[in-house]
Coordinates of C-alpha atoms in Angstrom, one line a residue:
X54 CA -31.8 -27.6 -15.1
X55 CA -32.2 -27.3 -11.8
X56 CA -33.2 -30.0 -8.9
X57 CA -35.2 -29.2 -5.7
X58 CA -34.1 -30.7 -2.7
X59 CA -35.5 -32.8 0.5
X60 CA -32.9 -31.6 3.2
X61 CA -33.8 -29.6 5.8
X62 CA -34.0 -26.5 3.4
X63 CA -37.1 -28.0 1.7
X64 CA -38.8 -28.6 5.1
X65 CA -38.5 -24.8 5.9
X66 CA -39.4 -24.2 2.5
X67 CA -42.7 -26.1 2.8
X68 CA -43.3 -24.0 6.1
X69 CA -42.4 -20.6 4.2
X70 CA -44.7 -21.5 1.7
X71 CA -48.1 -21.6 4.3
X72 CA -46.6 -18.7 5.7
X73 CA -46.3 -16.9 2.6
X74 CA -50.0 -18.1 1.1
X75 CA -47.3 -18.8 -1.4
X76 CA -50.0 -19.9 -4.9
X77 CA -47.7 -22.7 -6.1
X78 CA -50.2 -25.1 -6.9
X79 CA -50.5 -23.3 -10.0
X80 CA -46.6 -23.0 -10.8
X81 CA -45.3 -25.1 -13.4
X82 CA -43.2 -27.7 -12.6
X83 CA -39.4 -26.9 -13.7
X84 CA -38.7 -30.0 -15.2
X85 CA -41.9 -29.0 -18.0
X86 CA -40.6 -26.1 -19.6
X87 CA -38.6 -27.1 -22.8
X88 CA -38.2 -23.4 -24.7
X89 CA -35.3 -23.1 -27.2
X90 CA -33.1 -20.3 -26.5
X91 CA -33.8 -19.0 -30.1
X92 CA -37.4 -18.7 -29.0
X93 CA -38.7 -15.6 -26.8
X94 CA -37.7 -16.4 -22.9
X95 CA -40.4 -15.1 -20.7
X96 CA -38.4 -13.3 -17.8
X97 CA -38.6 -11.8 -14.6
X98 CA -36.3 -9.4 -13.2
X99 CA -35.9 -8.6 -9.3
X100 CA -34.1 -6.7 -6.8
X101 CA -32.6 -4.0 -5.1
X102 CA -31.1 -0.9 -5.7
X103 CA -28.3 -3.0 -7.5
X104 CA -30.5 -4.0 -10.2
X105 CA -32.7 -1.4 -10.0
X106 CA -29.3 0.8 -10.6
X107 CA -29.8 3.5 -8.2
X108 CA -28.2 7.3 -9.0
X109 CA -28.4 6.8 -12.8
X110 CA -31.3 9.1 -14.6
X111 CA -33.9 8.9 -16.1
X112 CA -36.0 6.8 -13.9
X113 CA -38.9 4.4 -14.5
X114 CA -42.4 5.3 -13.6
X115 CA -42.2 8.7 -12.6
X116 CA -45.7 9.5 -12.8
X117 CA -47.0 7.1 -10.2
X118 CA -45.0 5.6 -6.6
X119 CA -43.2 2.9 -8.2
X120 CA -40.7 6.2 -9.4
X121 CA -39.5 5.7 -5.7
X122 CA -37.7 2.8 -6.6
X123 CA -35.3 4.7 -8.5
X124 CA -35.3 2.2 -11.1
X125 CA -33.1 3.2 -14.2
X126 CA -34.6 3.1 -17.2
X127 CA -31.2 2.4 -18.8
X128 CA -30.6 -0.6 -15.7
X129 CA -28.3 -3.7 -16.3
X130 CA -31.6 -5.9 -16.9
X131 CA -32.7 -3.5 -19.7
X132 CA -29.0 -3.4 -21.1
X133 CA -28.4 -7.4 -20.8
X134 CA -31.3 -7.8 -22.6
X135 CA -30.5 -5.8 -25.4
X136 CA -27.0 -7.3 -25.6
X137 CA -28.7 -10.7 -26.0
X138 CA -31.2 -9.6 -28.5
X139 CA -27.7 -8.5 -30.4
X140 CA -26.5 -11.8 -30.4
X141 CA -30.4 -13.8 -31.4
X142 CA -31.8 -14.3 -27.6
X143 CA -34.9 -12.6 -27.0
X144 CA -35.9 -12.4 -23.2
X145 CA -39.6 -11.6 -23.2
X146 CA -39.5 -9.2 -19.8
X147 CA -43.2 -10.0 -18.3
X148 CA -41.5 -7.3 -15.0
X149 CA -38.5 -5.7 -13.9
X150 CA -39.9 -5.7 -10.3
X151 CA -36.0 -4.1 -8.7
X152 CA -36.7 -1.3 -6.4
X153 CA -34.3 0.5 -4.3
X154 CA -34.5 -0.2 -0.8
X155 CA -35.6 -3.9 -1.3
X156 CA -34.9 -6.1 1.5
X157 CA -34.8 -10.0 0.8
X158 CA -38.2 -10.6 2.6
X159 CA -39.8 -8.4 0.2
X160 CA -39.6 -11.1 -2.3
X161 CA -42.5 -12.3 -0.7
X162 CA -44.0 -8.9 1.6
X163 CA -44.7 -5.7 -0.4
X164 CA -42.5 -2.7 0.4
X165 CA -43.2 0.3 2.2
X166 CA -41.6 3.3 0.1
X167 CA -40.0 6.0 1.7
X168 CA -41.2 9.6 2.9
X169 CA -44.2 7.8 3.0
X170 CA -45.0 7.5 -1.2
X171 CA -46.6 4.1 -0.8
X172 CA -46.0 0.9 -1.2
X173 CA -44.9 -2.0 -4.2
X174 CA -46.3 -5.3 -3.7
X175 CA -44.3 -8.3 -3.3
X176 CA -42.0 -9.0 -6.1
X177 CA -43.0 -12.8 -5.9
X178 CA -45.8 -11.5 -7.2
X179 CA -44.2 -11.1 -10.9
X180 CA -43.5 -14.6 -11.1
X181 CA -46.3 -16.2 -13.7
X182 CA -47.2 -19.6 -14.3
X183 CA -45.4 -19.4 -17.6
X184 CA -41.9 -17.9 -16.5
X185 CA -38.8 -19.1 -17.5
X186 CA -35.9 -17.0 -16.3
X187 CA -35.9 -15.1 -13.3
X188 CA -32.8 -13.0 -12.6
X189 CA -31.6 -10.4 -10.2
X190 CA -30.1 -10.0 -6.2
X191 CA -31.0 -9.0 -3.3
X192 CA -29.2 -9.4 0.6
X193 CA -27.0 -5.9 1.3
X194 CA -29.8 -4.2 2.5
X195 CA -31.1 -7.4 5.1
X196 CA -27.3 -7.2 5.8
X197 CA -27.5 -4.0 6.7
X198 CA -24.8 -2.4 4.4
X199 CA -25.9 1.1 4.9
X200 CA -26.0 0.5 8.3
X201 CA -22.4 -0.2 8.4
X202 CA -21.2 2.5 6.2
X203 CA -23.1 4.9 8.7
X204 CA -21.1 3.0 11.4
X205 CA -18.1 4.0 10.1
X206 CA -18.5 7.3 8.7
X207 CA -19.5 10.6 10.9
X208 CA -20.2 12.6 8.0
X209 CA -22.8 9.8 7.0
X210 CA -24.2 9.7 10.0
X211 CA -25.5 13.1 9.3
X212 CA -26.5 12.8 5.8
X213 CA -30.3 13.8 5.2
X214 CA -31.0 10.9 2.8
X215 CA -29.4 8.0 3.2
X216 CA -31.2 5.2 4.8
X217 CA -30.8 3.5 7.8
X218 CA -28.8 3.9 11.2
X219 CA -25.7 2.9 12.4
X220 CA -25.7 -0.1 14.3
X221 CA -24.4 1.6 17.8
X222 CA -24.9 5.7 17.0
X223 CA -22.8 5.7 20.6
X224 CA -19.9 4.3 19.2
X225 CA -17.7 6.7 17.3
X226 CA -17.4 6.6 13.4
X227 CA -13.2 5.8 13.9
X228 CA -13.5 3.1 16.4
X229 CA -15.7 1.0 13.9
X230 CA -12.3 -1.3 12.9
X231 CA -12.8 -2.9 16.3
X232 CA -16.4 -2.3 16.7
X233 CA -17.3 -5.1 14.3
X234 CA -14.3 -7.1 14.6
X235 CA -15.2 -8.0 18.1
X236 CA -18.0 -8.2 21.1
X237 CA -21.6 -6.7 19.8
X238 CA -20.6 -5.4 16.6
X239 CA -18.9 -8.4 15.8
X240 CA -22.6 -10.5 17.0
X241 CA -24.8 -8.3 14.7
X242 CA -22.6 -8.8 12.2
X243 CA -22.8 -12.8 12.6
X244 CA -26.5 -12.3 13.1
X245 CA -27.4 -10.6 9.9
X246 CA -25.2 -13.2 7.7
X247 CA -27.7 -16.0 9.3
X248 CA -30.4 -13.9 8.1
X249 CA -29.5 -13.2 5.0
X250 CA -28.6 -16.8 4.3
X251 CA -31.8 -18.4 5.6
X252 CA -34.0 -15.6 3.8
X253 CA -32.3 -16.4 -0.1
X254 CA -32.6 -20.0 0.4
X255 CA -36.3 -19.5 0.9
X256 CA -36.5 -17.3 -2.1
X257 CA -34.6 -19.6 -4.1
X258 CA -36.6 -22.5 -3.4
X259 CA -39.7 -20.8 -4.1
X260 CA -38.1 -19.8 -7.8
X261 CA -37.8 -23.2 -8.4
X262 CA -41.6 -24.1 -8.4
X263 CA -42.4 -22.1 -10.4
X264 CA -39.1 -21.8 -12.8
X265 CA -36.8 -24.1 -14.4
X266 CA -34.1 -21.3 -14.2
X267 CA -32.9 -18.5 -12.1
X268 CA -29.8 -16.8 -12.0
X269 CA -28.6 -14.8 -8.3
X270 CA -26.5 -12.1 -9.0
X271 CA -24.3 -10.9 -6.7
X272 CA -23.1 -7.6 -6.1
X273 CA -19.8 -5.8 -7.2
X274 CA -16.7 -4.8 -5.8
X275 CA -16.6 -1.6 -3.6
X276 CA -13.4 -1.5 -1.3
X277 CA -9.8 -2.5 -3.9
X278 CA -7.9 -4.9 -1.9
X279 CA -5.1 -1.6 -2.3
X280 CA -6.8 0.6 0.1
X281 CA -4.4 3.4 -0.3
X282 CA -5.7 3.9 -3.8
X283 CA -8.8 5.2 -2.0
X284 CA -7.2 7.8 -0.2
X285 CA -7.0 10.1 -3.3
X286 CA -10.3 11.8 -5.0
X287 CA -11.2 10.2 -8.2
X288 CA -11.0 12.9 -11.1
X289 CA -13.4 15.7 -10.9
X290 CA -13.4 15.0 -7.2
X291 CA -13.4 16.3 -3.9
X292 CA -14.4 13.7 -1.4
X293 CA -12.2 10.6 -0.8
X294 CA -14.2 7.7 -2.7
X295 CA -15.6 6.3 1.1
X296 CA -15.3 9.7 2.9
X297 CA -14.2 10.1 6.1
X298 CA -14.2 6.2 6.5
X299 CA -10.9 5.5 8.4
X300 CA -8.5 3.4 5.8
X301 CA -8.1 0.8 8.6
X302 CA -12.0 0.1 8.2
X303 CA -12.0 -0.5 4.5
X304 CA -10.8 -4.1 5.1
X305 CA -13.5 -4.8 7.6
X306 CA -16.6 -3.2 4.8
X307 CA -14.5 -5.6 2.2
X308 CA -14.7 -8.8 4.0
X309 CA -18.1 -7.7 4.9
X310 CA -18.7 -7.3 1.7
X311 CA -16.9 -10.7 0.6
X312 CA -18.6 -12.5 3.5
X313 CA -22.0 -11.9 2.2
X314 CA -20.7 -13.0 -1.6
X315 CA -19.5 -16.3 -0.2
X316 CA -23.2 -16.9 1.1
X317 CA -25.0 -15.9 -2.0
X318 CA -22.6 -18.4 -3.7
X319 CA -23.5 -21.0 -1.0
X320 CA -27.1 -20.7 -1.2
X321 CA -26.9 -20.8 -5.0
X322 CA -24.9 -23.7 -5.0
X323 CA -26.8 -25.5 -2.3
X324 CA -30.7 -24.8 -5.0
X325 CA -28.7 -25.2 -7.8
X326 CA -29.0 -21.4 -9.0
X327 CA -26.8 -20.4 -11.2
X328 CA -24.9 -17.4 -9.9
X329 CA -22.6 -14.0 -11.5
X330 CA -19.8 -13.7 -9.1
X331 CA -19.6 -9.6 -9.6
X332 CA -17.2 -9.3 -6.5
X333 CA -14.7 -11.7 -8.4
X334 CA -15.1 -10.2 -11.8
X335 CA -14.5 -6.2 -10.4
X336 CA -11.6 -6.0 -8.5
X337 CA -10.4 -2.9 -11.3
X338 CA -13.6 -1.1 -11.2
X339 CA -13.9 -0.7 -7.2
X340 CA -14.9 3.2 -5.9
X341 CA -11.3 3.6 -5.1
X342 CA -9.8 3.0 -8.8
X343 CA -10.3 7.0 -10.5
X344 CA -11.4 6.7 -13.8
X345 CA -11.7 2.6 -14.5
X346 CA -14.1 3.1 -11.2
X347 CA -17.4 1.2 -11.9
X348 CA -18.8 2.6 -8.4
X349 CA -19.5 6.1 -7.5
X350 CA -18.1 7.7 -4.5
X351 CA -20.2 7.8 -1.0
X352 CA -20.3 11.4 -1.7
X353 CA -19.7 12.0 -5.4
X354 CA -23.0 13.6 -7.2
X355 CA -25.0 10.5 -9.0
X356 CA -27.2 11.8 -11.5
X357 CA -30.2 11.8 -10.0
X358 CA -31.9 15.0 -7.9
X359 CA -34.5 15.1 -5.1
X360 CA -36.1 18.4 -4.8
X361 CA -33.5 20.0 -6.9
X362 CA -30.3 18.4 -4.6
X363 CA -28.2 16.4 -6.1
X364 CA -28.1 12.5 -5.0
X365 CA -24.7 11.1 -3.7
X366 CA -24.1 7.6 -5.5
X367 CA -23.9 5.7 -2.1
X368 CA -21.5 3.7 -3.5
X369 CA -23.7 2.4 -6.3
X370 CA -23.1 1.2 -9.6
X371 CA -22.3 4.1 -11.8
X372 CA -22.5 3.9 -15.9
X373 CA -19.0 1.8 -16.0
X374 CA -20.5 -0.2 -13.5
X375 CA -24.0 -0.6 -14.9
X376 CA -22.2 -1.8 -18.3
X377 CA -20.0 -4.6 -16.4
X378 CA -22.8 -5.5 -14.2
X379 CA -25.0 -6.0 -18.1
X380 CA -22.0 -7.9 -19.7
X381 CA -21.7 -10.5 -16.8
X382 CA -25.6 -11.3 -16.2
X383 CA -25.8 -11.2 -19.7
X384 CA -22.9 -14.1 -20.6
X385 CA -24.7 -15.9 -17.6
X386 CA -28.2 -15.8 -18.9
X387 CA -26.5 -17.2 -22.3
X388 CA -24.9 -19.6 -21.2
X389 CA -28.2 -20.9 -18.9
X390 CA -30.4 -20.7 -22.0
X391 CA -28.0 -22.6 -24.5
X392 CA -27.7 -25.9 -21.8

């Protein structure tokens, strides 16, 4: 079970919640709920393009704007639940709210979809006065991620559909090493880890009002810490798993990378949130390790299509990595539900 707190973190929580018109008055309190792990678990998913398992097809709701989440219909939260109704757990999904793009503030703002589809509400929103579990991640894209792959990568950089900008388009691609190891690069970088920190504490705190559990899960391994195994195409390939991404800037995306696991463990620790440490738990599966990879290439055809192109995986989760990302939230949510 988890415990609220009354540091500092609980005062900006009790700000956030004005702020965010947050209806917590109706939440039950976590110390109430007293379901059997036997029993159906009422559960919320929630996140990004990580949960919502960008680049593998078929998609959820392709008949309305939601479709532009790219949610799978074969995510991790639909395959960690049928692993646990394997072994007697039933999770009860009320909403798998993940939706590509997600930033962390959307947990509480809807989401403006892009090429102008529409819009998803908040994903706070799912939460009911009757959850039990919520479960999911969110932070790379309030980090910035794409924004650093497009940094470091010229052939990015002119890539019709992936998000986002790089940070300094005046900077070349190869000079990124030093870029954000020192002087503004180095500042944004700092910046956006404050950010991202501040903005999953709130959402974590406002889980617990209206929750007694909630698992953060992180986000898995990209760059190996061998970075010479990524300068040979995986099988079936042409493009180098990270491009045209120097090999002296796949360190600097890895402690990026590890940098923004550390805080998710932080903030976890610090609400008492459980959390799935993917980054520790996929250092064999990275986009660099052929066919063990659990991440599809930068480049590599995912197998999704917009207007008859194929999508590149963006180094996504592919099926591999879907599977290992199931298997770990799905130990976790065990081992929550049997305390």
């Amino acid at each position: 079970m988890r415990k609220t707190t009354t540091t500092p973190t609980a005062r900006r929580l009790a700000a956030a919640t004005i702020a965010l018109g947050s209806c917590l008055a109706l939440a039950v309190p976590a110390g109430t709920a007293t379901a059997a792990p036997a029993d159906p678990v009422k559960t919320v998913f929630f996140g990004d393009s990580y949960t919502a398992n960008f680049g593998i097809a078929p998609v959820n709701n392709q008949d309305n704007e939601k479709g532009w989440c790219f949610q799978a219909t074969e995510n991790y939260p639909a395959v960690a639940t049928r692993t646990l109704a394997g072994k007697g757990i039933t999770l009860d999904v009320q909403s798998d709210v993940s939706c590509g793009g997600a930033l962390v503030h959307h947990f509480w703002e809807k989401q403006e979809l892009p090429f102008g589809a529409g819009e998803v509400p908040a994903q706070r929103d799912a939460l009911k006065w009757d959850t039990r579990l919520v479960v999911g991640g969110l932070g790379g894209n309030t980090l910035g991620f794409a924004s650093i792959l497009k940094q470091c990568s010229a052939k990015l950089r002119q890539h019709p559909l992936l998000p986002g900008e790089p940070v300094d388009p005046d900077k070349p691609a190869g000079e990124c090493r030093e870029f954000f190891e020192s002087g503004d690069g180095k500042a944004w970088l700092d910046d956006k880890y404050k950010q991202v920190e501040a903005q999953l504490d709130v959402v974590l705190q406002v889980m617990a009002d209206f929750t007694p559990d909630a698992v953060l899960v992180g986000y898995p391994r990209l760059v190996p810490k061998d970075t010479t195994k990524c300068q040979t195409a995986a099988p079936g390939q042409t493009e180098l798993p990270f491009a045209d991404i120097p090999q002296d800037a796949l360190p600097v995306l890895d402690q990026a990378q590890k940098r923004l696991d550390d805080i998710m463990k932080k903030v976890a620790a610090d609400n008492d949130t459980d959390f799935v440490d993917l980054y520790d738990h996929t250092g064999g599966n990275t986009a660099c390790d052929g066919a063990d990879r659990g991440i599809g290439g930068l480049l590599e055809n995912s197998k999704l299509e917009l207007l008859g192109t194929p999508i590149p995986w963006y180094a996504h989760p592919n099926e591999k990595g879907r599977d290992l990302q199931a298997q770990y939230v799905a130990t976790k949510i065990e081992e929550v539900l049997n305390r």
